[in-house]
XYZ file of C-alpha atoms in Angstrom:
767
model
C -21.853 -16.734 -38.908
C -19.162 -18.137 -36.597
C -15.544 -17.465 -37.503
C -13.216 -20.426 -36.811
C -11.323 -20.081 -33.590
C -10.229 -21.863 -30.484
C -13.164 -22.261 -28.087
C -16.396 -20.329 -27.726
C -16.643 -16.538 -28.070
C -16.865 -16.167 -24.273
C -13.715 -18.250 -23.795
C -11.794 -16.318 -26.452
C -12.826 -13.078 -24.758
C -11.683 -14.375 -21.378
C -8.304 -15.339 -22.846
C -8.017 -11.936 -24.493
C -8.738 -10.162 -21.199
C -6.383 -12.393 -19.220
C -3.523 -12.153 -21.715
C -3.623 -8.449 -22.519
C -0.819 -6.254 -21.173
C -2.941 -3.089 -21.048
C -6.604 -2.114 -20.914
C -6.360 -0.646 -24.430
C -4.937 -3.892 -25.798
C -7.642 -5.942 -24.040
C -10.407 -3.704 -25.404
C -9.095 -3.941 -28.965
C -8.835 -7.737 -28.737
C -12.445 -8.057 -27.474
C -13.842 -5.700 -30.163
C -11.972 -7.634 -32.853
C -13.333 -10.979 -31.552
C -16.903 -9.560 -31.528
C -16.661 -8.188 -35.078
C -15.297 -11.485 -36.388
C -17.907 -13.531 -34.521
C -20.815 -11.662 -36.089
C -19.023 -10.871 -39.379
C -19.634 -7.200 -38.596
C -17.938 -4.279 -40.332
C -17.199 -2.383 -37.144
C -17.325 -2.705 -33.333
C -17.450 0.388 -31.044
C -17.044 0.705 -27.262
C -18.960 3.595 -25.628
C -18.076 4.382 -21.990
C -20.093 6.515 -19.576
C -18.342 9.724 -18.478
C -19.023 10.022 -14.730
C -18.573 13.782 -14.826
C -21.470 14.631 -17.178
C -23.347 11.331 -17.659
C -22.640 11.246 -21.430
C -21.573 8.234 -23.513
C -18.375 8.699 -25.506
C -16.631 6.425 -27.999
C -13.356 5.346 -26.373
C -12.291 2.470 -28.654
C -13.321 0.842 -31.935
C -12.254 -1.823 -34.409
C -12.999 -1.941 -38.147
C -12.151 -4.522 -40.794
C -10.694 -1.889 -43.136
C -9.691 1.782 -43.465
C -12.803 2.854 -45.422
C -14.753 3.536 -42.200
C -12.331 6.200 -40.971
C -14.784 9.091 -41.424
C -17.561 7.250 -39.582
C -15.113 6.421 -36.760
C -14.246 10.114 -36.488
C -17.951 10.995 -36.240
C -18.397 8.506 -33.394
C -15.361 9.820 -31.538
C -16.658 13.404 -31.698
C -20.109 12.526 -30.396
C -21.307 12.629 -26.775
C -24.613 10.749 -26.469
C -26.965 11.379 -23.520
C -29.215 8.745 -22.014
C -32.146 7.805 -24.288
C -30.693 9.231 -27.550
C -30.104 6.763 -30.389
C -29.667 3.027 -29.968
C -26.626 3.562 -27.708
C -28.402 6.034 -25.415
C -31.484 3.806 -25.457
C -29.483 0.822 -24.214
C -28.026 3.032 -21.449
C -31.563 4.031 -20.418
C -33.129 0.545 -20.546
C -30.214 -1.639 -19.522
C -31.282 -4.131 -22.219
C -29.752 -5.108 -25.615
C -31.262 -3.468 -28.719
C -31.220 -4.041 -32.505
C -31.805 -1.658 -35.417
C -32.305 -3.765 -38.564
C -32.308 -0.801 -40.961
C -30.570 2.408 -39.844
C -31.999 4.432 -42.710
C -35.532 3.717 -41.455
C -34.727 4.658 -37.848
C -35.878 8.295 -37.232
C -33.874 8.809 -34.016
C -30.422 7.611 -35.099
C -28.008 10.589 -34.645
C -25.375 9.130 -36.974
C -27.766 8.108 -39.786
C -26.220 10.362 -42.438
C -22.648 9.315 -41.596
C -23.712 5.648 -41.487
C -25.369 5.891 -44.905
C -22.241 7.512 -46.337
C -20.152 4.654 -44.934
C -22.567 1.998 -46.235
C -23.633 0.806 -42.790
C -27.187 -0.592 -42.619
C -27.813 -2.355 -39.276
C -26.602 -2.246 -35.697
C -26.852 -4.232 -32.446
C -25.820 -2.985 -28.976
C -25.655 -4.352 -25.420
C -24.953 -2.725 -22.026
C -21.771 -3.250 -19.952
C -23.585 -4.178 -16.743
C -21.540 -3.989 -13.534
C -22.518 -4.029 -9.848
C -24.178 -0.705 -9.184
C -25.161 0.250 -12.740
C -24.026 0.430 -16.368
C -20.409 1.182 -17.292
C -21.048 1.691 -21.008
C -22.350 0.115 -24.231
C -20.737 -2.105 -26.886
C -22.099 -1.704 -30.435
C -21.762 -3.755 -33.673
C -22.500 -2.254 -37.126
C -22.971 -4.168 -40.398
C -23.168 -3.248 -44.074
C -26.276 -5.422 -44.524
C -29.768 -5.045 -43.057
C -29.678 -7.893 -40.517
C -32.304 -9.147 -38.065
C -30.252 -10.358 -35.113
C -32.116 -12.998 -33.093
C -32.350 -13.392 -29.301
C -29.420 -15.830 -29.259
C -27.224 -13.180 -30.891
C -28.230 -10.474 -28.412
C -27.872 -12.865 -25.461
C -24.352 -13.839 -26.517
C -23.395 -10.195 -27.058
C -24.824 -9.357 -23.622
C -22.629 -12.043 -21.985
C -19.482 -10.693 -23.652
C -20.484 -7.131 -22.693
C -20.787 -8.223 -19.056
C -17.317 -9.831 -19.211
C -15.782 -6.690 -20.706
C -17.660 -4.526 -18.189
C -16.402 -6.603 -15.257
C -12.825 -6.316 -16.547
C -12.972 -2.528 -17.086
C -14.789 -2.001 -13.774
C -12.052 -3.915 -11.945
C -9.368 -1.770 -13.603
C -11.309 1.384 -12.691
C -11.608 0.198 -9.074
C -7.888 -0.574 -8.924
C -7.114 2.872 -10.375
C -9.272 4.543 -7.728
C -7.477 2.564 -5.044
C -4.146 3.669 -6.495
C -5.276 7.309 -6.435
C -6.388 6.898 -2.814
C -3.037 5.376 -1.883
C -1.210 8.218 -3.655
C -3.150 10.752 -1.596
C -2.387 8.944 1.658
C 1.285 8.553 0.730
C 1.580 12.271 -0.127
C 0.097 13.313 3.200
C 2.368 10.988 5.209
C 5.467 12.038 3.267
C 5.015 15.789 3.881
C 3.012 15.912 7.098
C 3.966 18.422 9.794
C 1.604 19.046 12.730
C -1.623 20.173 11.007
C -3.092 18.519 7.890
C -5.857 20.357 6.010
C -7.190 19.218 2.618
C -9.278 21.231 0.169
C -10.851 20.746 -3.239
C -10.380 22.815 -6.433
C -12.951 25.364 -5.216
C -10.975 26.063 -2.069
C -13.455 24.279 0.231
C -12.147 22.317 3.236
C -12.550 18.524 2.872
C -10.565 17.378 5.941
C -9.321 19.038 9.128
C -7.210 16.883 11.471
C -7.093 17.078 15.295
C -3.833 19.044 15.281
C -5.481 21.650 13.038
C -8.433 21.828 15.436
C -6.088 22.514 18.374
C -4.006 25.062 16.438
C -6.725 27.113 14.715
C -9.599 26.762 17.211
C -12.210 25.259 14.865
C -13.733 21.804 15.187
C -13.603 19.528 12.191
C -17.377 19.787 11.796
C -17.153 23.593 11.763
C -14.380 23.588 9.146
C -15.676 21.004 6.646
C -17.232 22.608 3.569
C -16.043 26.124 4.491
C -13.821 28.305 2.308
C -10.294 27.690 3.576
C -9.184 31.277 3.065
C -12.011 32.599 5.251
C -10.974 30.292 8.115
C -7.195 30.517 8.521
C -5.815 33.228 6.189
C -5.720 36.892 7.273
C -7.960 39.171 5.147
C -5.055 40.989 3.503
C -3.663 37.709 2.084
C -6.875 36.082 0.848
C -6.919 37.609 -2.643
C -3.434 36.237 -3.318
C -4.584 32.794 -2.170
C -7.630 32.858 -4.495
C -5.517 34.002 -7.476
C -2.941 31.260 -6.949
C -5.639 28.592 -6.714
C -7.445 29.827 -9.829
C -4.190 30.033 -11.808
C -3.393 26.411 -11.038
C -6.905 25.022 -11.618
C -7.414 26.912 -14.905
C -3.892 26.964 -16.352
C -2.050 24.226 -14.471
C 0.664 26.714 -13.464
C 1.881 26.106 -9.917
C 3.302 28.908 -7.800
C 3.700 27.396 -4.323
C 3.200 23.623 -4.722
C 5.716 21.400 -2.882
C 7.599 24.349 -1.383
C 8.131 25.093 2.304
C 6.908 28.622 3.007
C 6.694 30.754 6.127
C 3.462 32.771 6.218
C 1.001 34.311 8.673
C -2.037 32.312 9.822
C -5.189 33.342 11.674
C -6.937 31.529 14.523
C -10.675 31.412 15.138
C -10.403 34.302 17.617
C -8.756 36.481 14.943
C -5.218 36.421 16.362
C -2.385 36.095 13.839
C 0.643 33.844 14.278
C 3.595 32.647 12.146
C 3.311 29.253 10.490
C 5.248 27.001 8.147
C 3.291 25.704 5.144
C 3.739 23.057 2.447
C 1.022 22.475 -0.182
C 0.924 19.401 -2.399
C -1.510 18.033 -4.939
C -3.092 14.688 -4.014
C -2.784 12.224 -6.883
C -3.308 13.073 -10.569
C -7.092 12.964 -11.001
C -9.109 16.014 -12.062
C -10.442 18.256 -10.715
C -7.413 18.562 -8.439
C -7.412 18.046 -4.671
C -4.833 19.608 -2.356
C -3.335 18.969 1.080
C -1.739 21.630 3.223
C 0.757 20.716 5.956
C 1.098 23.494 8.542
C 3.062 24.010 11.717
C 2.848 26.754 14.321
C 6.402 28.133 14.438
C 5.834 30.724 17.159
C 8.198 28.904 19.536
C 10.757 28.382 16.796
C 10.722 32.080 15.905
C 11.170 32.898 19.570
C 14.035 30.377 19.824
C 15.662 31.708 16.658
C 15.369 35.275 17.960
C 16.956 34.226 21.237
C 19.644 32.400 19.336
C 20.420 35.459 17.216
C 20.475 37.643 20.313
C 22.966 35.366 22.056
C 25.147 35.208 18.980
C 25.164 38.989 18.680
C 26.058 39.341 22.335
C 28.862 36.819 21.976
C 30.285 38.610 18.916
C 30.018 41.988 20.649
C 31.716 40.715 23.799
C 34.489 39.172 21.785
C 35.061 42.364 19.758
C 35.244 44.488 22.903
C 37.670 42.027 24.491
C 39.986 42.182 21.442
C 39.801 45.993 21.318
C 40.607 46.483 24.986
C 43.059 43.514 24.948
C 42.348 42.990 28.599
C 39.172 42.348 30.504
C 38.404 41.724 34.046
C 37.683 38.175 35.114
C 33.968 38.994 35.364
C 33.851 40.321 31.772
C 35.652 37.238 30.456
C 33.239 35.000 32.365
C 30.251 36.848 30.866
C 31.597 36.419 27.347
C 32.259 32.739 27.986
C 28.734 32.302 29.328
C 27.216 33.989 26.281
C 29.337 31.809 24.013
C 28.294 28.677 25.897
C 24.639 29.614 25.651
C 24.972 30.263 21.924
C 26.666 26.889 21.449
C 23.968 25.226 23.534
C 21.256 26.826 21.411
C 22.978 25.605 18.250
C 23.331 22.147 19.766
C 19.640 22.086 20.603
C 18.660 23.016 17.076
C 21.050 20.439 15.632
C 19.694 17.792 17.982
C 16.107 18.445 16.911
C 17.081 18.275 13.231
C 18.994 15.040 13.762
C 16.148 13.589 15.822
C 13.633 14.291 13.079
C 15.799 12.647 10.414
C 16.611 9.520 12.446
C 13.108 8.946 13.795
C 11.592 9.194 10.320
C 14.183 6.740 8.970
C 12.732 3.719 10.838
C 9.281 2.220 11.207
C 10.191 -0.170 14.021
C 8.245 0.732 17.186
C 10.820 -0.396 19.783
C 13.786 0.871 17.758
C 12.193 4.316 17.369
C 11.799 4.720 21.136
C 15.381 3.601 21.778
C 16.621 6.102 19.180
C 14.799 8.912 20.980
C 16.526 8.295 24.342
C 19.934 7.783 22.728
C 19.617 11.093 20.853
C 19.034 12.972 24.114
C 22.145 11.533 25.835
C 24.538 13.241 26.463
C 23.482 16.268 24.382
C 20.645 17.258 26.725
C 20.786 14.962 29.755
C 23.035 12.404 31.467
C 20.389 9.722 31.253
C 16.999 9.430 29.638
C 14.031 7.034 29.590
C 10.617 6.597 27.976
C 7.631 5.317 29.948
C 4.367 4.321 28.264
C 0.931 3.486 29.599
C -0.124 -0.152 29.382
C -3.677 -1.541 29.297
C -5.514 -1.345 32.628
C -3.465 1.620 33.778
C -0.052 -0.011 34.331
C 3.141 1.876 33.359
C 6.209 0.368 31.697
C 9.610 1.901 30.962
C 10.466 0.728 27.456
C 13.722 2.533 26.587
C 16.712 3.728 28.653
C 20.047 5.365 27.789
C 22.882 6.589 30.085
C 25.982 8.601 29.250
C 28.044 6.454 31.649
C 28.380 2.953 30.188
C 29.169 1.602 33.647
C 25.849 2.891 35.011
C 23.731 1.849 32.043
C 23.029 -1.585 33.557
C 22.036 -0.011 36.884
C 19.672 2.421 35.159
C 18.078 -0.487 33.294
C 17.768 -2.452 36.537
C 16.092 0.511 38.228
C 13.438 0.899 35.531
C 12.898 -2.851 35.196
C 12.555 -3.729 38.888
C 10.826 -0.564 40.021
C 8.420 0.622 37.291
C 6.588 3.902 38.005
C 3.461 3.536 40.111
C 0.366 4.683 38.182
C -0.777 6.844 41.107
C 2.625 8.435 41.839
C 2.213 12.173 42.633
C 5.268 13.183 40.542
C 7.277 11.870 37.618
C 6.091 10.016 34.517
C 2.785 8.917 36.053
C 1.793 12.487 36.977
C 2.796 13.861 33.559
C 0.822 11.174 31.712
C -2.246 11.963 33.823
C -2.021 15.746 33.507
C -0.475 16.103 30.047
C 1.814 18.884 31.378
C 5.606 18.971 31.668
C 7.230 18.684 35.085
C 10.658 19.982 36.238
C 12.166 19.064 39.636
C 15.390 21.010 40.170
C 17.210 20.474 42.413
C 16.465 16.941 43.689
C 17.128 16.641 47.400
C 17.494 13.598 49.645
C 13.859 13.957 50.716
C 12.756 13.595 47.057
C 14.670 10.320 46.785
C 13.164 8.963 49.992
C 9.679 9.968 48.880
C 10.110 8.176 45.546
C 11.790 5.006 46.959
C 9.648 1.967 47.661
C 12.207 0.278 49.936
C 15.849 0.538 50.998
C 17.111 -1.319 47.921
C 15.229 1.071 45.668
C 16.645 4.037 47.601
C 20.195 2.662 47.233
C 19.794 2.452 43.443
C 18.489 6.024 43.294
C 21.424 7.287 45.355
C 23.880 5.432 43.107
C 22.469 7.105 39.994
C 22.401 10.421 41.911
C 19.935 12.487 39.875
C 20.288 16.231 40.542
C 17.484 17.457 38.273
C 14.687 15.661 36.383
C 12.605 17.009 33.503
C 9.582 14.972 32.309
C 7.548 15.917 29.220
C 4.410 14.211 27.803
C 4.302 12.061 24.677
C 1.011 12.984 23.055
C -0.727 11.352 20.072
C -3.727 12.991 18.363
C -5.953 10.876 20.641
C -4.315 10.994 24.066
C -1.124 11.257 26.139
C 0.312 7.745 25.882
C 3.674 8.148 27.605
C 6.374 10.399 29.021
C 9.981 11.277 28.158
C 12.175 11.696 31.268
C 15.512 13.553 31.141
C 17.817 13.456 34.177
C 21.052 15.319 35.036
C 23.525 13.722 37.425
C 27.290 13.519 36.767
C 27.602 16.565 34.499
C 26.175 18.935 37.124
C 24.398 21.012 34.486
C 21.062 22.752 35.039
C 17.944 22.730 32.900
C 17.344 26.152 31.335
C 14.004 27.416 29.956
C 15.451 26.781 26.503
C 16.165 23.164 27.482
C 12.553 22.751 28.629
C 11.224 24.160 25.336
C 13.579 21.938 23.366
C 12.590 18.845 25.407
C 8.901 19.530 24.772
C 9.638 19.942 21.057
C 11.575 16.672 21.097
C 8.685 15.000 22.936
C 6.217 16.201 20.299
C 8.368 14.890 17.441
C 9.093 11.645 19.291
C 5.393 11.050 20.018
C 4.511 11.426 16.339
C 7.341 9.102 15.248
C 6.515 6.513 17.939
C 2.811 6.545 17.130
C 3.505 6.181 13.395
C 5.963 3.330 14.063
C 3.469 1.623 16.369
C 0.679 1.813 13.793
C 2.987 0.524 11.049
C 4.204 -2.351 13.278
C 0.622 -3.316 14.135
C -0.414 -3.246 10.486
C 2.649 -5.256 9.384
C 2.034 -7.826 12.143
C -1.601 -8.232 11.078
C -0.605 -8.661 7.416
C 2.166 -11.148 8.293
C -0.165 -13.178 10.551
C -2.869 -13.213 7.880
C -0.346 -14.255 5.223
C 0.912 -17.140 7.412
C -2.651 -18.308 8.015
C -3.129 -18.664 4.250
C -0.121 -21.018 3.870
C 0.465 -24.478 5.376
C 2.548 -24.503 8.553
C 4.579 -27.478 7.294
C 4.540 -29.946 4.416
C 3.309 -33.516 4.990
C 5.634 -36.487 4.687
C 4.821 -38.398 1.482
C 6.342 -41.936 1.230
C 8.699 -42.250 -1.714
C 8.419 -38.531 -2.587
C 10.819 -35.676 -1.790
C 8.581 -32.607 -1.321
C 9.606 -28.931 -0.901
C 7.924 -25.517 -1.205
C 8.991 -21.844 -1.124
C 6.996 -18.632 -0.815
C 8.136 -15.003 -1.022
C 5.725 -12.068 -0.969
C 6.532 -8.931 -2.957
C 5.744 -5.285 -2.150
C 5.035 -3.637 1.198
C 5.456 -5.678 4.390
C 1.902 -4.806 5.450
C 0.227 -6.004 2.252
C -1.024 -9.603 1.866
C 0.187 -11.214 -1.361
C -1.932 -12.881 -4.034
C 0.035 -16.133 -4.538
C -0.653 -19.224 -2.417
C 0.111 -22.946 -2.141
C -1.047 -25.927 -0.083
C -0.141 -29.612 0.271
C -2.319 -32.052 2.212
C -3.298 -35.695 2.441
C -6.556 -36.300 0.538
C -7.029 -40.066 0.832
C -5.373 -43.392 1.508
C -2.021 -43.132 -0.241
C -3.100 -39.923 -1.990
C -1.765 -36.392 -1.483
C -2.868 -33.154 -3.101
C -0.663 -30.179 -4.005
C -2.250 -26.904 -5.149
C -0.589 -23.637 -6.188
C -2.115 -20.520 -7.653
C -2.501 -16.784 -7.982
C -5.617 -14.759 -7.105
C -6.383 -11.315 -8.444
C -5.603 -8.299 -6.273
C -3.646 -7.686 -3.080
C -4.452 -7.115 0.575
C -7.659 -8.197 2.402
C -9.532 -8.905 -0.845
C -6.790 -11.277 -2.019
C -6.710 -12.918 1.431
C -10.456 -13.601 1.328
C -10.210 -15.032 -2.181
C -7.202 -17.199 -1.209
C -9.022 -18.563 1.842
C -12.087 -19.412 -0.269
C -9.870 -21.175 -2.849
C -7.909 -23.259 -0.324
C -10.921 -24.289 1.743
C -13.002 -25.179 -1.317
C -10.255 -27.375 -2.781
C -9.494 -29.028 0.575
C -13.186 -29.862 1.064
C -13.590 -31.047 -2.514
C -10.548 -33.325 -2.315
C -12.214 -35.323 0.494
C -15.126 -36.362 -1.745
C -13.721 -36.222 -5.280
C -10.377 -37.558 -6.513
C -10.395 -35.942 -9.954
C -8.345 -32.686 -10.070
C -10.476 -31.210 -12.860
C -13.689 -31.988 -10.930
C -12.359 -30.110 -7.916
C -11.276 -27.154 -10.061
C -14.775 -27.083 -11.572
C -16.164 -27.027 -7.999
C -13.875 -24.060 -7.217
C -15.088 -22.243 -10.344
C -18.688 -22.631 -9.128
C -17.731 -21.290 -5.688
C -15.983 -18.254 -7.207
C -18.958 -17.469 -9.436
C -21.326 -17.812 -6.478
C -19.232 -15.309 -4.485
C -19.113 -12.605 -7.160
C -21.330 -10.272 -5.079
C -19.088 -10.591 -1.971
C -15.690 -10.461 -3.729
C -15.024 -7.685 -6.228
C -12.028 -9.581 -7.639
C -13.025 -13.198 -8.086
C -10.540 -14.458 -10.673
C -7.921 -17.068 -9.854
C -5.461 -19.325 -11.629
C -4.770 -22.694 -9.994
C -2.613 -25.722 -10.794
C -3.912 -28.887 -9.053
C -1.676 -31.987 -8.637
C -2.848 -35.348 -7.234
C 0.195 -37.410 -6.100
C 0.086 -41.220 -5.731
C 2.704 -43.951 -5.525
C 3.064 -45.743 -8.843
C 1.015 -48.956 -8.394
C 3.150 -50.681 -11.014
C 6.545 -50.060 -9.460
C 8.881 -47.373 -8.149
C 8.263 -43.670 -8.630
C 4.994 -41.723 -8.544
C 2.006 -40.827 -10.705
C 0.973 -37.152 -10.625
C -2.424 -36.275 -12.083
C -2.488 -32.571 -12.911
C -5.153 -30.119 -14.049
C -4.868 -26.359 -14.557
C -7.391 -23.574 -14.229
C -5.664 -20.963 -16.357
C -2.317 -21.398 -14.532
C 1.160 -21.948 -15.956
C 1.690 -25.683 -16.692
C 4.365 -27.444 -14.619
C 7.869 -28.373 -15.780
C 9.395 -31.843 -15.384
C 13.115 -32.515 -14.981
C 13.895 -36.139 -15.768
C 16.587 -38.079 -13.934
C 18.644 -38.192 -17.141
C 18.740 -34.364 -17.254
C 16.035 -33.833 -19.878
C 13.570 -30.978 -19.348
C 9.912 -31.339 -20.377
C 7.054 -28.841 -20.411
C 3.736 -30.493 -19.533
C 1.244 -29.864 -22.373
C -1.752 -28.803 -20.309
C -4.383 -26.106 -20.801
C -7.382 -24.923 -18.830
C -9.742 -21.982 -18.409
C -9.223 -19.117 -15.935
C -11.407 -19.775 -12.867
C -14.149 -17.407 -11.711
C -14.771 -15.866 -15.147
C -17.264 -18.095 -16.980
C -19.555 -20.928 -15.959
C -18.572 -23.403 -18.704
C -14.847 -23.942 -18.122
C -12.661 -26.336 -20.120
C -10.509 -28.481 -17.824
C -8.514 -31.683 -18.364
C -6.772 -34.263 -16.199
C -3.336 -35.434 -17.330
C -1.326 -38.258 -15.724
C 2.420 -37.581 -15.534
C 4.667 -40.543 -14.687
C 7.606 -39.610 -12.441
C 10.273 -42.302 -12.552
C 12.760 -42.494 -9.653
C 14.804 -39.283 -9.655
C 12.301 -37.321 -11.822
C 11.059 -33.947 -10.493
C 7.975 -31.844 -11.260
C 8.006 -28.074 -10.481
C 4.821 -26.042 -9.928
C 5.427 -22.259 -9.977
C 3.745 -18.847 -10.232
C 4.532 -16.110 -12.750
C 6.609 -14.202 -10.192
C 9.393 -16.670 -11.111
C 9.400 -15.888 -14.833
C 8.131 -12.303 -15.122
C 11.364 -10.661 -13.972
C 11.106 -7.944 -16.671
C 14.745 -7.491 -17.701
C 15.747 -6.024 -21.038
C 15.629 -9.346 -22.914
C 12.164 -10.756 -23.759
C 11.267 -14.138 -22.171
C 14.420 -13.917 -20.099
C 12.640 -15.271 -17.013
C 11.539 -18.459 -18.768
C 15.035 -19.145 -20.083
C 16.516 -18.417 -16.652
C 14.133 -20.896 -14.962
C 14.973 -23.685 -17.409
C 18.716 -23.062 -16.997
C 18.458 -23.243 -13.186
C 16.439 -26.476 -13.386
C 18.995 -28.126 -15.628
C 21.906 -26.929 -13.470
C 20.252 -28.437 -10.359
C 18.805 -31.571 -11.920
C 20.612 -33.748 -9.341
C 19.689 -31.579 -6.324
C 17.019 -32.521 -3.816
C 13.662 -30.753 -3.861
C 14.548 -28.223 -1.132
C 17.830 -27.208 -2.778
C 16.140 -26.835 -6.157
C 13.303 -24.507 -5.023
C 15.815 -22.413 -3.085
C 17.989 -22.076 -6.212
C 14.968 -21.072 -8.339
C 13.885 -18.401 -5.829
C 17.422 -17.014 -5.469
C 17.828 -16.763 -9.249
C 14.474 -14.966 -9.709
C 15.235 -12.485 -6.913
C 18.777 -11.831 -8.147
C 17.461 -11.118 -11.660
C 15.338 -8.327 -10.152
C 18.203 -6.852 -8.094
C 16.808 -8.229 -4.839
C 13.373 -6.568 -5.117
C 10.761 -8.984 -6.563
C 7.968 -7.233 -8.423
C 5.499 -10.095 -7.906
C 4.926 -12.870 -5.364
C 6.885 -16.109 -5.801
C 5.417 -19.522 -4.937
C 7.068 -22.898 -5.723
C 6.323 -26.587 -5.086
C 8.807 -29.320 -6.087
C 7.627 -32.969 -6.255
C 10.471 -35.420 -6.736
C 10.186 -39.202 -6.922
C 12.903 -40.592 -4.654
C 15.802 -42.144 -6.609
C 16.279 -45.927 -6.504
C 17.442 -47.123 -3.104
C 15.726 -44.299 -1.134
C 12.368 -44.696 0.616
């Protein structure tokens, strides 16, 4: 028995899935539609638990409250494969019917069903790529013999619900993966080691290999405590892990601790440790961020020693009230060294903060050299290796503003030779630091390529040069050069250690900035390739478009638009939103644009071309996990009967356009259509909209209206107000005003992509 409703059961289910705010709401809506379609007493959704392979009731819908006890029985059950009608469907992958539950010997809930007055049941699998996600079940109070048409229809709806839940599960897994990556990047030191809830190593990065002496292959799957923790500390490690896994009580999570580590050869060394949980899924997974602080302990000990000596010298000077010149000089030297040590520590702290504050590759390298001048050196530069072995100096800073231009000229006109025996080239080749102190005239002549080069070197007058490598986990990619000239200072062993520490931090920051810049550039280039480079000129029509992507700079958005000529005196404008973000959304956008462009060359009807796109999306379901899209299609022609334009529009599940008339009236186009890529039999219509001179039609995505302020439907009211306020503006001014208003309503951070197309018939007197 079919319950009256709008459209077929499959279409109502698609609308329920597309319109639901949450997965729970969508599931309830689908179960309700199924129960009403078959006049059933109850609908139950059973989902497969991946941890133990059992089916569990996760949602249900009943017409009344008298089935509460039976619902509770279902919710307490865990059904294995092959048990009952639900387990049987899981085992066979085919729909099944039990006409009379009381006569079925293997129905686990027979007694509860009889008590509730339930007689018959029908179930179908939630088939998804790679297997079965669960089972949907209908129960009736009458003994019913469902026919093959009933089971086939239920199977179609089960597939739709399965595809929807599978997509949400995939997106949730992606979110968990991104949370893990974000946690590691946010807290990473030098070594990154991850382990599971049993304490087994699941990842071991190159820095950890170098620090602890194990290869990644040797470490994976081993008990972490047996690898890097001294024997006397292992029991404490195991207790802390067990306490967290069993009771959820954290003792060291997200704290910076200083402990003792153990290398593969059994030697112990001090390390700094931070442990964090990756994501929120169970069982838990952990990441440890570790750093060898042997040098820092040595530096701190030296610092403390110098401070103690300075305090002692000062106390003796005050007690004696008079010291010889030599004693005063010694105290001053100790004080200077202590201040220098403090300055070095402060510089490293400041360097870490500033370099982590930017993701711009060039800016990061310039920050590094500017931090070193004049605190450590009089001038500083960074040289990196280019493809095919060439070297290029990419950042320079000098303490003397007057000599800054000369230092830049030196590095620009005379880049280091790749085969130079000393300097940046030698350090990049060897991976070892190099100190030349003092620099004599013969060093300058040896380094100079000609007399002009020698003159520049003499003008800058370097007295000592320290070069340290910039090393990524894969290779040495550059060198940091520190030079002393005007100040006359000398490089101390502490300066060398500090410079190497700075080089290590700088290399990590530069490499991270470079990777982020490359990824952002790829995403930006891909995004541009999915949008038209410029809009065509349409006679008698003022045309404008705007696009603004939301979220991370290195993530491709899901909204798109296109405008192109599709015939003699005919232009096509399309705008839409595909499911997902990133590469998957880019592939789906490209398929949508190319399909509609190709279809427009052979078919003038907007709805026919949207139907062609729906077929293409369904055909690509195996290649594209997310294959849903909403599209508004507009065919623009000059009005054959006079001035203005005729716009034929059709929508595939997208928001209908708005029309602002020349007299200031605002109209919503009454247009409906089915979401594309969901079902084969879509309902689409063509509607002709007459644009008189001065009238404007706006196509837009939901990023314009879903601004999520406190007031419900605020975005829709805001859009209409902006359109009315700019009714006399040209198309470009209007789309700019709409975008600005939507962004301002979200405090400058859009939560979703924004795409706009304005089509305005030129007012009388304008061509």
